[in-house]
Coordinates of N, CA, C and O in Angstrom, one line a residue:
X4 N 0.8 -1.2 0.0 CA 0.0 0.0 0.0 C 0.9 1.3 0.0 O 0.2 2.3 0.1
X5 N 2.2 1.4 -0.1 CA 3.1 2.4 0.0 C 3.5 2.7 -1.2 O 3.6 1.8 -2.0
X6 N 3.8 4.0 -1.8 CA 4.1 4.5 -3.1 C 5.0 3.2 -3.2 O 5.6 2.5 -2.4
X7 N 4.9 3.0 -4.5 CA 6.2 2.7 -5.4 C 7.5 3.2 -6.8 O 7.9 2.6 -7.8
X8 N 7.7 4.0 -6.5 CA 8.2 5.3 -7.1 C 9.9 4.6 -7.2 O 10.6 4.7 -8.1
X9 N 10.2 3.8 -5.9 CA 11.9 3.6 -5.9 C 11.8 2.4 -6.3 O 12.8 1.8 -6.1
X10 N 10.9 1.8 -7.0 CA 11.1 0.5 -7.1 C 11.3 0.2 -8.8 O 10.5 0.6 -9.6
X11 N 12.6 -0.7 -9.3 CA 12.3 -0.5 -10.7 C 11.0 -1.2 -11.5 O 10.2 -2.1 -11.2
X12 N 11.1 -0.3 -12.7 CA 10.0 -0.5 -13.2 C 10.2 -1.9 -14.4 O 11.1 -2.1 -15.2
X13 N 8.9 -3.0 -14.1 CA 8.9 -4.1 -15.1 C 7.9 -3.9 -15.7 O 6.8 -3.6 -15.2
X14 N 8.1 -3.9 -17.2 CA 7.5 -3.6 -18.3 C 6.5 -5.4 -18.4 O 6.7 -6.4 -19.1
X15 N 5.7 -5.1 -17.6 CA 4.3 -6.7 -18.2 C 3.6 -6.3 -19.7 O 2.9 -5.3 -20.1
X16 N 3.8 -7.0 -20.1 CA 2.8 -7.2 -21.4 C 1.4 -7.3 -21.3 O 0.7 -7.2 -22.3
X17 N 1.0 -7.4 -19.7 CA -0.3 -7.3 -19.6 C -0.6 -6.2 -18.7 O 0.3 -5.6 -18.1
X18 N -2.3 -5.8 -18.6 CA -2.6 -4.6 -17.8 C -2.4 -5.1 -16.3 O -2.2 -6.3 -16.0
X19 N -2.3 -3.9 -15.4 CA -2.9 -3.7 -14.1 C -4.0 -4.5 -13.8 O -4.2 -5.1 -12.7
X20 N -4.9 -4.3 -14.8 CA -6.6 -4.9 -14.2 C -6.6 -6.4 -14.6 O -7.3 -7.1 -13.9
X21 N -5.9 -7.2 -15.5 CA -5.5 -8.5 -15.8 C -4.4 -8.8 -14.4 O -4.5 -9.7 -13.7
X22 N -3.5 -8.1 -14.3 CA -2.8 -8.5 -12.9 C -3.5 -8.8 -11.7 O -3.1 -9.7 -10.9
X23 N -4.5 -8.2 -11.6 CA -5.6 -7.8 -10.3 C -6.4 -8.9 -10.6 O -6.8 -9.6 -9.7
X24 N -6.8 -9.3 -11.8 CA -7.9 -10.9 -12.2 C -7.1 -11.5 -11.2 O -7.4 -11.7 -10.0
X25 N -5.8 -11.9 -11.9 CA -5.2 -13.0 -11.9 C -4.6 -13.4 -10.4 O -4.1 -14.5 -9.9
X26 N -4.8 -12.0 -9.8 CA -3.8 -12.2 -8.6 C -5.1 -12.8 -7.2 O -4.9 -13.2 -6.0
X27 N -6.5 -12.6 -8.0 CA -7.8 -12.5 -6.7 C -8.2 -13.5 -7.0 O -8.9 -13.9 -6.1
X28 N -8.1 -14.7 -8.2 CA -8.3 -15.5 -8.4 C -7.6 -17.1 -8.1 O -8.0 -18.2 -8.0
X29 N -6.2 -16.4 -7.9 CA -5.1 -17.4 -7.1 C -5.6 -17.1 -5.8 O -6.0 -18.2 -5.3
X30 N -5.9 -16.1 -5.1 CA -6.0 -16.1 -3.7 C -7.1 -16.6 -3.4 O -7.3 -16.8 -2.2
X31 N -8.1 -17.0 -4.4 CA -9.9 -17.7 -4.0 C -9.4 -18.9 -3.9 O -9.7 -19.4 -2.8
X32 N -8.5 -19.8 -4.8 CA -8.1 -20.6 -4.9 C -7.3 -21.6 -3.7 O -7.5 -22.7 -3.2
X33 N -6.4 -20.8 -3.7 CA -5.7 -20.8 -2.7 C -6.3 -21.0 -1.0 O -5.9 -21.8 -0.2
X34 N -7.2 -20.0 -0.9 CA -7.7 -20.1 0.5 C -8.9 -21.4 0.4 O -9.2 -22.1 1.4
X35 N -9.4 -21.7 -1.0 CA -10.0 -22.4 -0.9 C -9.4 -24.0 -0.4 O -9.8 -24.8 0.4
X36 N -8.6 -23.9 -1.1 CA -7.7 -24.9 -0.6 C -7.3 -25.4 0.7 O -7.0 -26.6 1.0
X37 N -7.2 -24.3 1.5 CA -6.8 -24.3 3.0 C -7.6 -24.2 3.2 O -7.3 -24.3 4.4
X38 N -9.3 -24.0 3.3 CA -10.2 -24.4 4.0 C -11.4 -25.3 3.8 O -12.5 -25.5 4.4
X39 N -10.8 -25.9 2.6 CA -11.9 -26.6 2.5 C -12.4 -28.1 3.0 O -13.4 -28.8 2.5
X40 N -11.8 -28.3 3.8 CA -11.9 -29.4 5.2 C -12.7 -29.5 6.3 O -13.3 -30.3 6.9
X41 N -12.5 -27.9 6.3 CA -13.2 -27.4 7.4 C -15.3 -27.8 7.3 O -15.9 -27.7 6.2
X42 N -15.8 -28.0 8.2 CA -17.0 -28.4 8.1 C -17.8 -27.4 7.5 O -18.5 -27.6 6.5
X43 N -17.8 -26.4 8.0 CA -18.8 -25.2 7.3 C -18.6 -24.5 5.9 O -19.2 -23.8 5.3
X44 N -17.4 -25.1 5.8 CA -16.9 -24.8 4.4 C -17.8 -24.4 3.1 O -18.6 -25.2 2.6
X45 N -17.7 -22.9 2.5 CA -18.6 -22.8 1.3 C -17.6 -21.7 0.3 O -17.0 -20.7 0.7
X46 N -17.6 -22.2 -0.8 CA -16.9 -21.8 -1.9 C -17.2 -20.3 -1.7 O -16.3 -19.6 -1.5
X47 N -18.7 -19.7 -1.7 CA -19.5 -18.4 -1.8 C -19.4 -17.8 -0.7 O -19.8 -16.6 -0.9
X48 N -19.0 -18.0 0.8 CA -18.3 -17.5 1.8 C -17.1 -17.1 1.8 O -16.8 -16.2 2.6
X49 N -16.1 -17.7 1.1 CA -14.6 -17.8 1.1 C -14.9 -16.7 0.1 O -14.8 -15.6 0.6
X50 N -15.4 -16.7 -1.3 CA -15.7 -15.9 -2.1 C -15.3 -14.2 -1.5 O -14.4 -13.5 -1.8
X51 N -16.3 -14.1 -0.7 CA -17.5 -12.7 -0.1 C -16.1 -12.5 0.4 O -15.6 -11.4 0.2
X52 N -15.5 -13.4 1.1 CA -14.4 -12.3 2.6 C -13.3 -12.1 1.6 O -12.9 -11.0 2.0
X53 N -12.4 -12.5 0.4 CA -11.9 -12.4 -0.5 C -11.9 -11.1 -1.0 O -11.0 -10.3 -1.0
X54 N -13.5 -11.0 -1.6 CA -13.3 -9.4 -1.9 C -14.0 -8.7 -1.4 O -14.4 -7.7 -2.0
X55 N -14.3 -9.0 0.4 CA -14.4 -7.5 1.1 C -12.9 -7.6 1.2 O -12.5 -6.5 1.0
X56 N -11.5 -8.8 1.5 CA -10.8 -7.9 1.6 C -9.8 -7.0 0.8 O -8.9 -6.2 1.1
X57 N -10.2 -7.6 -0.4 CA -10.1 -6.6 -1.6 C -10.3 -5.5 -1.8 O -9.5 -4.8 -2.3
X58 N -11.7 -4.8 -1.5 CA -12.5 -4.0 -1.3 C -11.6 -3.2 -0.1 O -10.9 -2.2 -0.4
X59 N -11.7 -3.5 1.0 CA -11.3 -2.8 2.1 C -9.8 -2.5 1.8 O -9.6 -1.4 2.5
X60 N -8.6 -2.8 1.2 CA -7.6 -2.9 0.9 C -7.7 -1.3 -0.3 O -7.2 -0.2 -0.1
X61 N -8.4 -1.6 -1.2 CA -8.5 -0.6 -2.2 C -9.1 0.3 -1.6 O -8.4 1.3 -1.8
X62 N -10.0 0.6 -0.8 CA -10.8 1.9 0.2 C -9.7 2.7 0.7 O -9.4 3.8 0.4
X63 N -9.1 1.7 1.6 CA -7.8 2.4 2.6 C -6.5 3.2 1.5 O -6.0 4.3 1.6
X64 N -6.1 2.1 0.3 CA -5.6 3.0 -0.4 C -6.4 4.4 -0.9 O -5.4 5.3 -0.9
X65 N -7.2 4.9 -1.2 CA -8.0 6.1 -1.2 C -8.3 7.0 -0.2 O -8.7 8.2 -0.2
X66 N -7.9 5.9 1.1 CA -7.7 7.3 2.7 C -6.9 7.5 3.0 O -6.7 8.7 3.2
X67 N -5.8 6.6 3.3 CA -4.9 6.6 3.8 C -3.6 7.3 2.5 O -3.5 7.1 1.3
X68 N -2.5 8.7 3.6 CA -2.0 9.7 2.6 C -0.6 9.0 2.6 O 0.4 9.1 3.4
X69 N -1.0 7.9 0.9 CA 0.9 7.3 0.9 C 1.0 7.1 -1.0 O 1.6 6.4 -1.9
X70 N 0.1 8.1 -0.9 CA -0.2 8.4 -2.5 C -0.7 7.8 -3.5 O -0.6 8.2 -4.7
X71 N -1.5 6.5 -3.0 CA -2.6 6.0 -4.0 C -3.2 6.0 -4.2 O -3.4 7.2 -4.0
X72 N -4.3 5.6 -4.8 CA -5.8 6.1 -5.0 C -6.7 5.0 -5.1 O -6.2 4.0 -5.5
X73 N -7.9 5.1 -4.8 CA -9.3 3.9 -4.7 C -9.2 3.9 -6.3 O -8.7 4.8 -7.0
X74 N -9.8 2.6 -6.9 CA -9.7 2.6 -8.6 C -11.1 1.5 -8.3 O -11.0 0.4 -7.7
X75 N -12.3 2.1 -8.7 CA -13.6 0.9 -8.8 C -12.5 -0.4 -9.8 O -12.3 -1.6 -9.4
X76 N -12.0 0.2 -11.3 CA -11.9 -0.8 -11.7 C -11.3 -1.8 -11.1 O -11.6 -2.9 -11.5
X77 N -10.3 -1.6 -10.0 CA -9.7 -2.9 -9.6 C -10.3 -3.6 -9.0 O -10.1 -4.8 -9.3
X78 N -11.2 -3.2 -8.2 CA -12.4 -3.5 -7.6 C -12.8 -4.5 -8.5 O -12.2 -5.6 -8.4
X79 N -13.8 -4.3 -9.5 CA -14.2 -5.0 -11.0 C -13.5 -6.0 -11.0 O -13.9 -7.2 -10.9
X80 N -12.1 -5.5 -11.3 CA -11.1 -7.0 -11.9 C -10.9 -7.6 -10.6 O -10.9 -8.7 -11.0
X81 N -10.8 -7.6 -9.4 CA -11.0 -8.2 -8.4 C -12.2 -9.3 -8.1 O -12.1 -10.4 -7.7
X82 N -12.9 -8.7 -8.4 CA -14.5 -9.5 -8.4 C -14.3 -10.5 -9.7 O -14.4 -11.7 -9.8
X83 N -13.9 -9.7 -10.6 CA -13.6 -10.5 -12.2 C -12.8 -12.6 -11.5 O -13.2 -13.8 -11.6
X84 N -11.5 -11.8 -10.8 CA -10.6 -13.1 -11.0 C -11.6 -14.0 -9.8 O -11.3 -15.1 -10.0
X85 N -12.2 -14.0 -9.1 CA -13.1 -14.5 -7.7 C -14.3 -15.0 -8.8 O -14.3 -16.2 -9.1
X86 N -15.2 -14.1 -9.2 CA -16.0 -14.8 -9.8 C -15.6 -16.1 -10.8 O -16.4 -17.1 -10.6
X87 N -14.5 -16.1 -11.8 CA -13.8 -17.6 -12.3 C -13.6 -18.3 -11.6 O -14.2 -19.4 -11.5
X88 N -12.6 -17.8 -10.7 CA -11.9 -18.8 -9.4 C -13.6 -19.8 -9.2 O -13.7 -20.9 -9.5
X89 N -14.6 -19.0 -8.6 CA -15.4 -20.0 -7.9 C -16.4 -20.3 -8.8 O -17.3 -20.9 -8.3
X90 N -16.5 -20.1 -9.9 CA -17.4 -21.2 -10.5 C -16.7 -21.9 -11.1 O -17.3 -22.8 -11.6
X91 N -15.0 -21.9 -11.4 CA -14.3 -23.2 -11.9 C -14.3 -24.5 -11.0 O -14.2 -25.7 -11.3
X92 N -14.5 -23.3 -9.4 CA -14.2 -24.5 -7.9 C -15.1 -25.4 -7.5 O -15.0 -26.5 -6.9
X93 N -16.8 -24.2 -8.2 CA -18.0 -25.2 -7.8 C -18.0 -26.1 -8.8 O -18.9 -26.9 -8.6
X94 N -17.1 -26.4 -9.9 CA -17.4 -27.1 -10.8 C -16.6 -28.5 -10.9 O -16.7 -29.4 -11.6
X95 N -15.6 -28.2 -9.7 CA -14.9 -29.3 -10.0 C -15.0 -30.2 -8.6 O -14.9 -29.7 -7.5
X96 N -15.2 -31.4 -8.9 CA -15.6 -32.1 -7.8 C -14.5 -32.7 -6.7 O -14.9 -33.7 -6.1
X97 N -13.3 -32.2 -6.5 CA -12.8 -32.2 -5.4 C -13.2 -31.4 -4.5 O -12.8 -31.8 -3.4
X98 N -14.4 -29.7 -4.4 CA -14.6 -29.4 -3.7 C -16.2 -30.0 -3.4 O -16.8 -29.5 -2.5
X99 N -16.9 -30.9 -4.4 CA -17.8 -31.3 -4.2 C -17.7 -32.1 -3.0 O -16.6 -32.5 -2.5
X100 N -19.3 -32.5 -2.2 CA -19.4 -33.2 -1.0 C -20.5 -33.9 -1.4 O -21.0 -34.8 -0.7

């Protein structure tokens, strides 16, 4: 959440908002993975807390003065990589019960 101004710059061939799919979509993934053992376990819970904390993460960049800014779209592509993540997850029957 801190400028990145000193840090060098890597030229991606892809956007910001394809980074942001990609990066919310490993993390649905991911946590799904680590919790899906657990008894109350639901794809569409793990989902929701995913990108409130997405959501809250992008807000605070918009309050907090370390020079970033709230961007709905990330938001968007956030929701974007979550929404794949879990209907690939409901679809595949290792998280089936």
């Amino acid at each position: 959440m801190a400028p990145v101004e000193n840090l060098p710059e890597i030229d991606f061939s892809f956007s910001d908002k394809a980074l942001h799919t990609a990066m919310y979509f490993f993390m649905l993934v991911a946590w799904a993975l680590a919790l899906k053992n657990y008894r109350n376990f639901k794809i569409v819970k793990t989902a929701a807390l995913v990108l409130c904390f997405g959501t809250v993460i992008e807000v605070l960049q918009g309050v907090l003065p370390f020079g970033r800014s709230y961007d709905l779209f990330d938001v968007l592509a956030n929701f974007t990589g979550i929404l794949i993540a879990g209907i690939l997850l409901s679809k595949t029957s290792f998280f089936k019960r």
